[in-house]
Coordinates of C-alpha atoms in Angstrom, one line a residue:
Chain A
X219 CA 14.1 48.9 59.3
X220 CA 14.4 48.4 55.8
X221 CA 16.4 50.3 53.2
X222 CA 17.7 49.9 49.6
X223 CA 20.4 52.3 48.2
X224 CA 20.3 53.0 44.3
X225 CA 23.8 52.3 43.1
X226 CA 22.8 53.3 39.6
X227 CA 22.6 56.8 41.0
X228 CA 25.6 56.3 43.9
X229 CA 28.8 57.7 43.5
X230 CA 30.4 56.4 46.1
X231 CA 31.2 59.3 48.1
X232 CA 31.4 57.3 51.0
X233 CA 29.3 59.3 53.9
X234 CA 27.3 56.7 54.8
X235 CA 30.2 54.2 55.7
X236 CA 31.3 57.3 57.8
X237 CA 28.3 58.0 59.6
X238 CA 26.8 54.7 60.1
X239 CA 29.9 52.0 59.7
X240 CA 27.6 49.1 60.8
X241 CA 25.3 49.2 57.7
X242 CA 27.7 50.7 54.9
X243 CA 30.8 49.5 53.8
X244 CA 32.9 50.6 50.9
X245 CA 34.6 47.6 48.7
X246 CA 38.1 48.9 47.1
X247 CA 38.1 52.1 46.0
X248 CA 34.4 53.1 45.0
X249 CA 32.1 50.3 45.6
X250 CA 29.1 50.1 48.2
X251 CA 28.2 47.3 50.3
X252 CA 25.4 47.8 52.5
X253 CA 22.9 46.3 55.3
X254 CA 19.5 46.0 53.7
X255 CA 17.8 45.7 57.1
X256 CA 20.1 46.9 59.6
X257 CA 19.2 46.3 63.8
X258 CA 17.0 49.3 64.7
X259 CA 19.8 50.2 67.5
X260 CA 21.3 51.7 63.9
X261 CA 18.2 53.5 63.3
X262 CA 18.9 57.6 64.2
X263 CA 22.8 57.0 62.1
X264 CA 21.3 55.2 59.3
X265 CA 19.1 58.1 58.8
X266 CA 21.8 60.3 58.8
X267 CA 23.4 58.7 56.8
X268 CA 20.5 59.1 54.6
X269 CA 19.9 62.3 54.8
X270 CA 23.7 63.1 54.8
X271 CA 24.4 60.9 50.7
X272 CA 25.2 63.8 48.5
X273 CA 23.1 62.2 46.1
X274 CA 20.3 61.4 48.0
X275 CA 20.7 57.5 46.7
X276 CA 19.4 56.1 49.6
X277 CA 15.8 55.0 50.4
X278 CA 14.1 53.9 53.9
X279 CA 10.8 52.8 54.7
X280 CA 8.1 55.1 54.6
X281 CA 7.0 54.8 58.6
X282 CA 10.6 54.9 59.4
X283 CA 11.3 59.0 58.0
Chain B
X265 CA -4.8 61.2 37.2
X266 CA -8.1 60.6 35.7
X267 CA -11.4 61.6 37.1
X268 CA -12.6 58.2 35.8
X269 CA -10.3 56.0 37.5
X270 CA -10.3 52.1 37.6
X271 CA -11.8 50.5 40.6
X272 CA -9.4 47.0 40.3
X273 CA -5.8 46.8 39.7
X274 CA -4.0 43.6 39.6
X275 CA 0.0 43.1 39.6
X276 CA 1.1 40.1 38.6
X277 CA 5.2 39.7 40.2
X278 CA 5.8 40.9 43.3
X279 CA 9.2 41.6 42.9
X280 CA 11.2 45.2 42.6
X281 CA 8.8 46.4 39.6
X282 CA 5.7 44.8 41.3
X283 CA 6.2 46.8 44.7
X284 CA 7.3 50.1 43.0
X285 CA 4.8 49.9 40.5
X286 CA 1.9 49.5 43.9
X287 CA 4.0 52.7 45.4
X288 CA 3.2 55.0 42.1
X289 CA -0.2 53.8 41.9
X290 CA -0.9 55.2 45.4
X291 CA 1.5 57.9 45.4
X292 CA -0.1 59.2 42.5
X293 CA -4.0 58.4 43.7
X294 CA -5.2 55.3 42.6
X295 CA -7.5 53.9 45.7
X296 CA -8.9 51.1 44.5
X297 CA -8.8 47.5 45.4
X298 CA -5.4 46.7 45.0
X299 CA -3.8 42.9 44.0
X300 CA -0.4 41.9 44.3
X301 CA 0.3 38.4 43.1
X302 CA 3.7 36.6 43.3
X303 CA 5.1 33.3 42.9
X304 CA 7.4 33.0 45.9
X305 CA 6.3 33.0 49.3
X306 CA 7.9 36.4 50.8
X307 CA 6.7 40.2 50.0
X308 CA 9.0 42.2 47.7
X309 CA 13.2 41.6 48.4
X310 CA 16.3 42.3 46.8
X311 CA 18.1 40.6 44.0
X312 CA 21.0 42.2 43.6
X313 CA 22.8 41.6 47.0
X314 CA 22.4 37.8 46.9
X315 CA 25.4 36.9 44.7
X316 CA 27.2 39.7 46.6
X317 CA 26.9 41.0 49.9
X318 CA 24.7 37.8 51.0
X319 CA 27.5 35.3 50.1
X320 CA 30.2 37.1 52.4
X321 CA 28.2 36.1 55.3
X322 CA 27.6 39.9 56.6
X323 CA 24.0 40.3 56.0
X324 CA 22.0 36.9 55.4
X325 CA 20.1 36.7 52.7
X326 CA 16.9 36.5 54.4
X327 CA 17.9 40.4 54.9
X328 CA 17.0 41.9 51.6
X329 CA 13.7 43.3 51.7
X330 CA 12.7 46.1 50.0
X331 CA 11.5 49.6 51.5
X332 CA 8.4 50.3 51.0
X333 CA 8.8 54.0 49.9
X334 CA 4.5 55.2 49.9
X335 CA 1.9 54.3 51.8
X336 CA 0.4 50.9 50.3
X337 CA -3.0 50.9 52.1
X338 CA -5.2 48.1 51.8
X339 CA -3.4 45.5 49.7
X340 CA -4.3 42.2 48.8
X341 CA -1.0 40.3 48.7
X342 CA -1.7 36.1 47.1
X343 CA 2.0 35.4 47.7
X344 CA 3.2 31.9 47.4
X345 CA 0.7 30.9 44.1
X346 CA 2.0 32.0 40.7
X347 CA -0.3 33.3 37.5
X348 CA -1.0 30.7 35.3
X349 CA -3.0 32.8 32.8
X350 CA -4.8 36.1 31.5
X351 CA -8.2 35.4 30.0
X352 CA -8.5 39.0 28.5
X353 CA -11.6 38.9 27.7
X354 CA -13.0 38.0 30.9
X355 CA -10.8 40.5 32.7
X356 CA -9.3 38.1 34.9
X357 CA -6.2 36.7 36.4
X358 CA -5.9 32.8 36.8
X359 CA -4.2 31.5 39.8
X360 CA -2.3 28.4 40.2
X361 CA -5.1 26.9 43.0
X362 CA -7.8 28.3 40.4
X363 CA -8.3 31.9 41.8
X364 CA -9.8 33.9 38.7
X365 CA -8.6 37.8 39.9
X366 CA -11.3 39.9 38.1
X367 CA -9.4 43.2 37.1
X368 CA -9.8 47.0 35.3
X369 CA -6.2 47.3 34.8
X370 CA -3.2 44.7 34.7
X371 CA 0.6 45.4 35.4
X372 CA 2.8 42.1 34.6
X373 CA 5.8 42.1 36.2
X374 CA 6.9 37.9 36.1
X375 CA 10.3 38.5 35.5
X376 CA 12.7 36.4 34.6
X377 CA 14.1 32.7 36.1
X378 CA 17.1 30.9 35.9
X379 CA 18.2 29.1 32.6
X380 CA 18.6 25.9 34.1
X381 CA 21.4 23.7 33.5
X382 CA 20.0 21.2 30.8
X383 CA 20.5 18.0 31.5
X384 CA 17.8 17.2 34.7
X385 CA 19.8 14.6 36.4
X386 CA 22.8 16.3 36.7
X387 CA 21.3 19.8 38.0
X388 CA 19.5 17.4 40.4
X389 CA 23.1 16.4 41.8
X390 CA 23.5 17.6 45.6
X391 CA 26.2 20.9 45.4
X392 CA 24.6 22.1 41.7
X393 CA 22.7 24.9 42.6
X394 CA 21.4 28.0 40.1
X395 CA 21.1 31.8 41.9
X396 CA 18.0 33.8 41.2
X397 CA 16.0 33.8 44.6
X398 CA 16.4 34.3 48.0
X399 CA 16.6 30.2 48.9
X400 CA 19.5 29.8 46.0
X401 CA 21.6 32.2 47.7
X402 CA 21.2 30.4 50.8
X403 CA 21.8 27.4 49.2
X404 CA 24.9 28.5 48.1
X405 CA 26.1 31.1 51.3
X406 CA 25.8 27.3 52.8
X407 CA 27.4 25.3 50.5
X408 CA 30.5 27.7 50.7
X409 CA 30.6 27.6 54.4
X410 CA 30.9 23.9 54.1
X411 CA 34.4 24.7 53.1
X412 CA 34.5 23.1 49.8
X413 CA 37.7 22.4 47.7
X414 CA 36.8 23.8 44.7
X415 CA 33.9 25.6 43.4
X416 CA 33.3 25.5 39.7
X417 CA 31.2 28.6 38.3
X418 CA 29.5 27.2 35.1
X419 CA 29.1 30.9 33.1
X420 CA 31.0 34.0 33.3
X421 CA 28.8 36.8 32.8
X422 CA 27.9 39.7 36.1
X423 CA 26.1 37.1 38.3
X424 CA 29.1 34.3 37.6
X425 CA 31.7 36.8 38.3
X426 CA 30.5 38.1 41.1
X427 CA 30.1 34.7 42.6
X428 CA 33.7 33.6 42.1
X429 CA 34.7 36.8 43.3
X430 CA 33.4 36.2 46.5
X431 CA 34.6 32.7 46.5
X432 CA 38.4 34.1 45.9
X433 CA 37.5 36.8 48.7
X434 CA 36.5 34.0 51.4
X435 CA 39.7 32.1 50.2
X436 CA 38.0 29.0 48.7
X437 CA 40.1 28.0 45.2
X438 CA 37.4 28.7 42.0
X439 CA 37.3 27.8 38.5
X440 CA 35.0 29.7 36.1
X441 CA 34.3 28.3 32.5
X442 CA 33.1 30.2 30.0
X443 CA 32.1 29.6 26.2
X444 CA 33.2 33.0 24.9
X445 CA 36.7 34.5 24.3
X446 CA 36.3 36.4 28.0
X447 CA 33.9 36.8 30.5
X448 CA 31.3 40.0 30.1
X449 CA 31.5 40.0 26.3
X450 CA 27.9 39.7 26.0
X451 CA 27.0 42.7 27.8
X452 CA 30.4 44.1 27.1
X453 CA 32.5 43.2 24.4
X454 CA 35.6 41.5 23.9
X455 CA 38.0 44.3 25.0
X456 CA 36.4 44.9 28.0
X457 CA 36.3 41.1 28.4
X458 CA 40.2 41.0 29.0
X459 CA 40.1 43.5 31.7
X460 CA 37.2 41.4 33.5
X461 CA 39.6 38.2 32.5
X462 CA 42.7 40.2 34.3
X463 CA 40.6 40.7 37.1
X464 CA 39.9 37.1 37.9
X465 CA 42.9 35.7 37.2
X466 CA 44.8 38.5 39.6
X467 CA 42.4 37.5 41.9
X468 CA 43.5 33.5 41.8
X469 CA 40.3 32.5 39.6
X470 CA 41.5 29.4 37.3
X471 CA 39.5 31.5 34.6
X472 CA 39.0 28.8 31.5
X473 CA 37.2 30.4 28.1
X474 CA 36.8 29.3 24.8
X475 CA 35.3 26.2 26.2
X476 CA 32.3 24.7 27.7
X477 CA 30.8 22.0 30.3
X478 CA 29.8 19.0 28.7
X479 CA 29.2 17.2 32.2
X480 CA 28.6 17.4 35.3
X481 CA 29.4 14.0 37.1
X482 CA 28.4 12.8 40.7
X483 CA 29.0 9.9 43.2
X484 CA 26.5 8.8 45.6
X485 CA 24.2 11.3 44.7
X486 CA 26.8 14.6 44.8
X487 CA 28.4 16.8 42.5
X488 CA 32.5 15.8 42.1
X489 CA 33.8 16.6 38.9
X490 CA 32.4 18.3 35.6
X491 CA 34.2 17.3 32.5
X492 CA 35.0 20.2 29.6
X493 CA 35.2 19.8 26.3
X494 CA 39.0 20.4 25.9
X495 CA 38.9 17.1 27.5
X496 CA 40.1 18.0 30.6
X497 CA 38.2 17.5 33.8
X498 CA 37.7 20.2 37.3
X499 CA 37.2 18.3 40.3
X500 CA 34.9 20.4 42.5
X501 CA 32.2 20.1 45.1
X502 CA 29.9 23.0 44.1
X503 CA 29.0 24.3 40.6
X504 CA 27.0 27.3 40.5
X505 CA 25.1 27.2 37.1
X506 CA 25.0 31.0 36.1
X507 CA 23.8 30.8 32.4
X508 CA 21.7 34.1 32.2
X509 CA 18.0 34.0 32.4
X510 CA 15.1 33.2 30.9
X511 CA 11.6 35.3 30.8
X512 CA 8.9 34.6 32.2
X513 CA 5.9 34.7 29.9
X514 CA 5.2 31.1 28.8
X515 CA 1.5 31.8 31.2
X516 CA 0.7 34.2 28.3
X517 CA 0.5 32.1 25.5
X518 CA -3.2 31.8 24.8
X519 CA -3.8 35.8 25.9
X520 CA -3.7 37.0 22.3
X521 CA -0.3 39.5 23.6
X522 CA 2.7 39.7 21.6
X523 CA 4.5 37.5 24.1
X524 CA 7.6 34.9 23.2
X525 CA 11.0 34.1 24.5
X526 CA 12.0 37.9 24.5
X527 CA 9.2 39.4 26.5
X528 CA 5.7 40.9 26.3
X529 CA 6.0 43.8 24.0
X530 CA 4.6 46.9 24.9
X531 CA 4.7 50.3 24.0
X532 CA 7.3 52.8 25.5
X533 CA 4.7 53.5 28.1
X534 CA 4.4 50.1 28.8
X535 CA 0.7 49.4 27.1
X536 CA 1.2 45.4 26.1
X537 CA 0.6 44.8 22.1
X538 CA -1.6 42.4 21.3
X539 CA -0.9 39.8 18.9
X540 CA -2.1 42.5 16.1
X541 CA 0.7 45.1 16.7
X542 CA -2.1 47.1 18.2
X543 CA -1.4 48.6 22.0
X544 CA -4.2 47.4 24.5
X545 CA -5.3 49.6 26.9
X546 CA -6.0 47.7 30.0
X547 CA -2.9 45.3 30.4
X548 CA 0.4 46.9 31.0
X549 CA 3.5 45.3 31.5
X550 CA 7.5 46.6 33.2
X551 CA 10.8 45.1 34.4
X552 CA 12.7 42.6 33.1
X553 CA 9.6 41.0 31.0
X554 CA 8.5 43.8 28.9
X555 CA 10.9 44.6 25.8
X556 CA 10.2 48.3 24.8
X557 CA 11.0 50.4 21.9
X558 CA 13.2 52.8 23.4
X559 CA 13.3 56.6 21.5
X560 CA 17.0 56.9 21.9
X561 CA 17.5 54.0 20.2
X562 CA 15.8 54.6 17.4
X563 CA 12.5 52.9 18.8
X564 CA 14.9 49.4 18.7
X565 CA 13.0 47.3 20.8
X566 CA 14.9 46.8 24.3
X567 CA 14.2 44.2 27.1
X568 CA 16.7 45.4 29.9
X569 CA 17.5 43.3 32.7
X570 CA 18.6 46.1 35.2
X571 CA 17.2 47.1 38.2
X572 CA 16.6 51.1 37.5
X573 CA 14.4 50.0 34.4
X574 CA 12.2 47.8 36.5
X575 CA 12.1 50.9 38.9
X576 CA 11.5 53.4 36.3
X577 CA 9.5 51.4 33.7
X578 CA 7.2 50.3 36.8
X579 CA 6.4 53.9 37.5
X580 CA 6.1 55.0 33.9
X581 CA 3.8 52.0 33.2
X582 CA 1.8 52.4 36.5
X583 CA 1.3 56.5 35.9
X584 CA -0.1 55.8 32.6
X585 CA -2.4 53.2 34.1
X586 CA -4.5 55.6 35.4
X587 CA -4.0 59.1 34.0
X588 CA -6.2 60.4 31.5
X589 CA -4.5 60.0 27.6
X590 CA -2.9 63.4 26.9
X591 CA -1.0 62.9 30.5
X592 CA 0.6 59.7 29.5
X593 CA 4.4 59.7 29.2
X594 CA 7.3 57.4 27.9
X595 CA 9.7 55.3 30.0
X596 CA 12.8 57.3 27.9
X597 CA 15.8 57.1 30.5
X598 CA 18.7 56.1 29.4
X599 CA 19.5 52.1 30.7
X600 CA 22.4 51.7 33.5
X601 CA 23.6 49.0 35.5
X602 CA 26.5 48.3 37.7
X603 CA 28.3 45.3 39.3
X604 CA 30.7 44.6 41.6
X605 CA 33.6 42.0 41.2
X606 CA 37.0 41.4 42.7
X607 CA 37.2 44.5 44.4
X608 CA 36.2 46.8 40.9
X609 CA 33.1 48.8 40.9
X610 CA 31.8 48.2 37.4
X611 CA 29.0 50.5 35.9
X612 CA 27.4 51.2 32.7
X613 CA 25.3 53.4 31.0
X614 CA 23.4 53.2 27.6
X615 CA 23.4 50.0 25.3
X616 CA 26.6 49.0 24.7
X617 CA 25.9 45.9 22.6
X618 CA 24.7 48.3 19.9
X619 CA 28.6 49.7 19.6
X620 CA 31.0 49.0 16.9
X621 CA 33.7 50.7 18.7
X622 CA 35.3 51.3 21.9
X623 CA 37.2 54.2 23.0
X624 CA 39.3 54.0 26.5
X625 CA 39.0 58.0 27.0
X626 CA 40.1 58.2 30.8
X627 CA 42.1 56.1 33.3
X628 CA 44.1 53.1 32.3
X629 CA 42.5 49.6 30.8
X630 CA 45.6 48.0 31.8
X631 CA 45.7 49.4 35.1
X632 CA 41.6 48.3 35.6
X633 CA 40.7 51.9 36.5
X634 CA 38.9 53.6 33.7
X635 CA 36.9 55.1 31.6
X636 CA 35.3 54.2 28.2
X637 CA 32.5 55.4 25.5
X638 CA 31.3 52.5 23.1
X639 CA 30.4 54.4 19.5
X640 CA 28.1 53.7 17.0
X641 CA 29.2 54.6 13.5
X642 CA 29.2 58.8 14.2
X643 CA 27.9 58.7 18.0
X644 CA 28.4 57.7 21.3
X645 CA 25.6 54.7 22.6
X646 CA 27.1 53.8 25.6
X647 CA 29.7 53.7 28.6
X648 CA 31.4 51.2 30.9
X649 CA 33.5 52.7 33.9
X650 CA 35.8 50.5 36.1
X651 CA 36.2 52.1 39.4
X652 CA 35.6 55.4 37.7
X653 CA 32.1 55.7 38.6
X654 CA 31.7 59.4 39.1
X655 CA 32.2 60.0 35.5
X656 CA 29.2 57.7 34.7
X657 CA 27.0 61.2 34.8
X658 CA 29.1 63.2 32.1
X659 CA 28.6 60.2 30.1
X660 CA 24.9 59.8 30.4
X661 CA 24.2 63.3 29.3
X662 CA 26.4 62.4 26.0
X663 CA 23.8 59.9 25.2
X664 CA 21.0 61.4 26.1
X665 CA 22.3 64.0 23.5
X666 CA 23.2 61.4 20.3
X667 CA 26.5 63.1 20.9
X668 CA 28.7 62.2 17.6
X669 CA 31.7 60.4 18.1
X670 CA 34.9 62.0 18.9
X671 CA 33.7 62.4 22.1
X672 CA 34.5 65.7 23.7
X673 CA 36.8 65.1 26.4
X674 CA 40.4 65.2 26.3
X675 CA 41.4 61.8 25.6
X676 CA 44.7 60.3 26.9
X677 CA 47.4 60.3 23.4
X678 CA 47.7 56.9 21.6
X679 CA 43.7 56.1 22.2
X680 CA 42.2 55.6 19.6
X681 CA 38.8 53.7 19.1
X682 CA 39.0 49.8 18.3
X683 CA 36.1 47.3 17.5
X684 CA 35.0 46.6 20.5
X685 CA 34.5 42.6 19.4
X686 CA 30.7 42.3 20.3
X687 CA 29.9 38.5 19.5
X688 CA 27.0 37.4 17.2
X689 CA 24.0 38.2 19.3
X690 CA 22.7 35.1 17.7
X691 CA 25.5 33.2 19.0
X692 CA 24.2 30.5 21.7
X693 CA 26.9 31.0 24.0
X694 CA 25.6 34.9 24.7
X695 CA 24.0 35.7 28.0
X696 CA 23.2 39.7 27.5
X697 CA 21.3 41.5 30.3
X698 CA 20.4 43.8 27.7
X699 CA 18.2 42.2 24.6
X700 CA 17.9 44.2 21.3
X701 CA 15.3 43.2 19.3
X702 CA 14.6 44.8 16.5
X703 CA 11.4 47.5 15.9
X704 CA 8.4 45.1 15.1
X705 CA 6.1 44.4 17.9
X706 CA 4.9 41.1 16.9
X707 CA 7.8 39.9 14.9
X708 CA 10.9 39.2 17.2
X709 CA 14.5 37.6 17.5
X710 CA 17.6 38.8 18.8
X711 CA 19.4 41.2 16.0
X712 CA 21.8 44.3 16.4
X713 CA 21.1 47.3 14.6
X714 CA 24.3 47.4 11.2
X715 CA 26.4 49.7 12.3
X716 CA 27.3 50.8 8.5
X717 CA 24.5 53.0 7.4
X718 CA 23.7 54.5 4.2
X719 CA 24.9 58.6 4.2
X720 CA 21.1 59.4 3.6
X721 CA 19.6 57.5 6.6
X722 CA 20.1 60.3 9.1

């Protein structure tokens, strides 16, 4: 799966690096590091993790929602 | 969109504003034959992560494709062959391998490339390597895994910082050279430039400024040493040229568009001008290559190399290609950007090259962790926020508003605004992502709007 996350619009409120540790990873205090294709075994949490961003900032595929 | 829509669209760059221009086209109906064209061999990835997250050695850089976020149907992808010209009044655009792609509407979204390093022979040395694409980040991800002694980062702007910051992070000893006073002063200014320059040298960088490469110098074929014109000399394996960029447009001379060094001009709903100053209507262009007169900047002419504007432009410019006239619309949102270096989540919003002033209104420049508003005579044009990102918002809407200047926030006691030391944008040491360019379609350089105004012009 793919997925890009819009930092312009992120506010790094960090529930994405809680619910799916394996594709998001906060840098310091604020900053976002993420996987832009993470293993489908990720899949159902990256969604989540998706779903869960306060800010809606993060994007997947189209086939994969 | 239109009743009468075109039947042939072609994008030329199939990059971030190629594939989310493609996305609004479909989204919003178009289902026509549909061209994507793009110089490198691989559908639509991301830039951003490959002098970040790609150089730590967590996610590769083959890893950074891009979502497709609508349903593309039938596309015709020529990936692997670049443009090599628009003959306008055949309607068609010419391949590298002599393809002519006969079009209704034309998006061009080339871009920009590396300003190489100038001399040929030394850039040709084995461990000089540029970053723009997905094989240069490679190239370097495994030049640094080699384990070399020093790296040398040739350029201090984001994409040099960010290198050398992950250089100090995997623990390989850096030096970065800059030309100007600090690094980030072009996009920046000069009092922001000292935190950035704090940054790096907390971090271990051997941060030099005020002085240049003169040479880079190899043995058997491989990068050793660059010399510096303060005489002294950095013995290093890699350099990683980072020098700013370069747009690419050069296959439009000959299309009769007002095309040069500092982008195709189009409208602010991305119609191209002709060479006339008059908007066409079937060749549209978004991204990093189109420079736009942007309304809250008094219709100065911007060319923005951020990723939201080739997001946002792309859409704008791809709506209007196919809408009927009275439903067109402006790309009008205000520019942002962010960055990430030596463990500080940089973001910015608005044009802060524009400033005079700065103004430190929250947090602590000494500390790294703040807020700041750059001001324009009697209003605020910009922000920059060092790990102080949720403010970014408050600051947008202040811009969006031509708030004057004292901004309205409590401002910590002994702040007071200060030039913020922008250097001449005509300087040759300045590598801004953000390009103002005066309000003439045709006629461009690189200017800044004076800051001292008559009291009648507003």
């Amino acid at each position: 799966m793919k997925l890009v996350v819009d930092l312009s619009v992120c506010q790094g409120y960090a529930q994405c690096a809680f619910l799916a540790p394996d594709a998001f990873r906060i840098s310091g205090e604020e900053a976002l590091l993420y996987d832009p294709q993470p293993d489908e075994r990720l899949k159902e949490r990256v969604l989540q993790a998706a779903a869960a961003c306060p800010v809606q900032a993060i994007s997947v595929d189209r086939e994969q929602r | 969109m239109s009743a009468a829509q075109p039947e042939r669209i072609v994008i030329v760059g199939a990059s971030l504003a190629g594939l989310r221009g493609a996305e609004a086209l479909r989204r919003e109906g178009f289902t026509g034959s549909l061209t994507i064209v793009g110089d490198e061999p691989h559908e639509p990835y991301d830039r951003p992560p490959l002098s970040k997250v790609a150089l730590t050695g967590w996610v590769p850089p083959e890893r950074t494709g891009l979502p497709w976020l609508a349903d593309l149907g039938e596309v015709d992808w020529r990936l692997g062959v670049a443009a090599t010209a628009l003959d306008r009044r055949a309607r068609e655009v010419v391949l590298a391998d002599g393809t002519r792609l006969p079009y209704d509407r034309v998006l061009l979204t080339t871009g920009v490339r590396n300003r190489p390093w100038p001399h040929a022979g030394q850039a040709a040395l084995a461990g000089v390597q540029g970053i723009r694409t997905r094989e240069d980040s490679r190239a370097i991800g495994d030049l640094l895994d080699a384990g070399p002694t020093r790296v040398l980062v040739v350029g201090a702007g984001f994409t040099g910082s960010e290198v050398a910051s992950v250089c100090g992070q995997r623990g390989l000893a850096v030096t970065v050279v800059e030309r100007a006073e600090n690094p980030l002063v072009g996009p920046l200014g000069g009092v922001v430039g000292e935190v950035a320059a704090g940054l790096q040298r907390a971090a271990g960088v051997d941060l030099r400024c005020n002085v240049t490469v003169e040479a880079l110098e190899g043995s058997g074929g491989r990068f050793r040493a660059a010399s510096l014109s303060d005489g002294t000399t950095v013995e290093a394996d890699v350099a990683v040229i980072a020098l700013g960029a370069l747009r690419n447009t050069e296959w439009l001379a000959g299309s009769g568009l007002a095309t040069g060094p500092l982008g195709v001009s189009c409208d602010p709903g991305g119609r191209a001008y002709a060479v006339n100053g008059m908007a066409v209507d079937d060749v549209f262009a978004a991204g990093d290559v189109a420079r736009f007169p942007h309304a809250l900047y008094e219709y100065e002419f911007l060319a923005l190399e951020h990723w939201e504007n080739a997001v946002v432009g792309a859409q704008v410019a791809a709506h209007n290609m196919i809408c009927d006239s009275p439903d067109r619309r402006a790309h009008v949102s205000v520019p942002v950007f962010w960055s990430v270096q030596f463990g500080t989540n940089i973001k910015s919003v608005g044009v802060p090259a524009l400033a005079s002033q700065i103004l430190v209104t929250q947090g602590s420049a000494k500390e790294s962790r703040f807020a700041a508003a750059y001001l324009d005579g009697d209003r605020v044009v910009a922000a920059v926020t060092f790990n102080h990102g949720r403010y970014l918002e408050y600051y947008r809407h202040l811009i969006e508003q031509a708030c004057p200047a004292p901004v309205p926030v409590g401002v910590a006691e002994g702040n007071a605004p200060e030039d913020a030391r922008f250097p001449d944008p005509g300087a040759p040491y300045e590598f801004p992502t953000v390009v103002v360019s005066g309000r003439s379609p045709t006629a461009m350089e690189a200017r800044r709007v004076p800051h001292e105004r008559t009291s009648g012009e507003r």
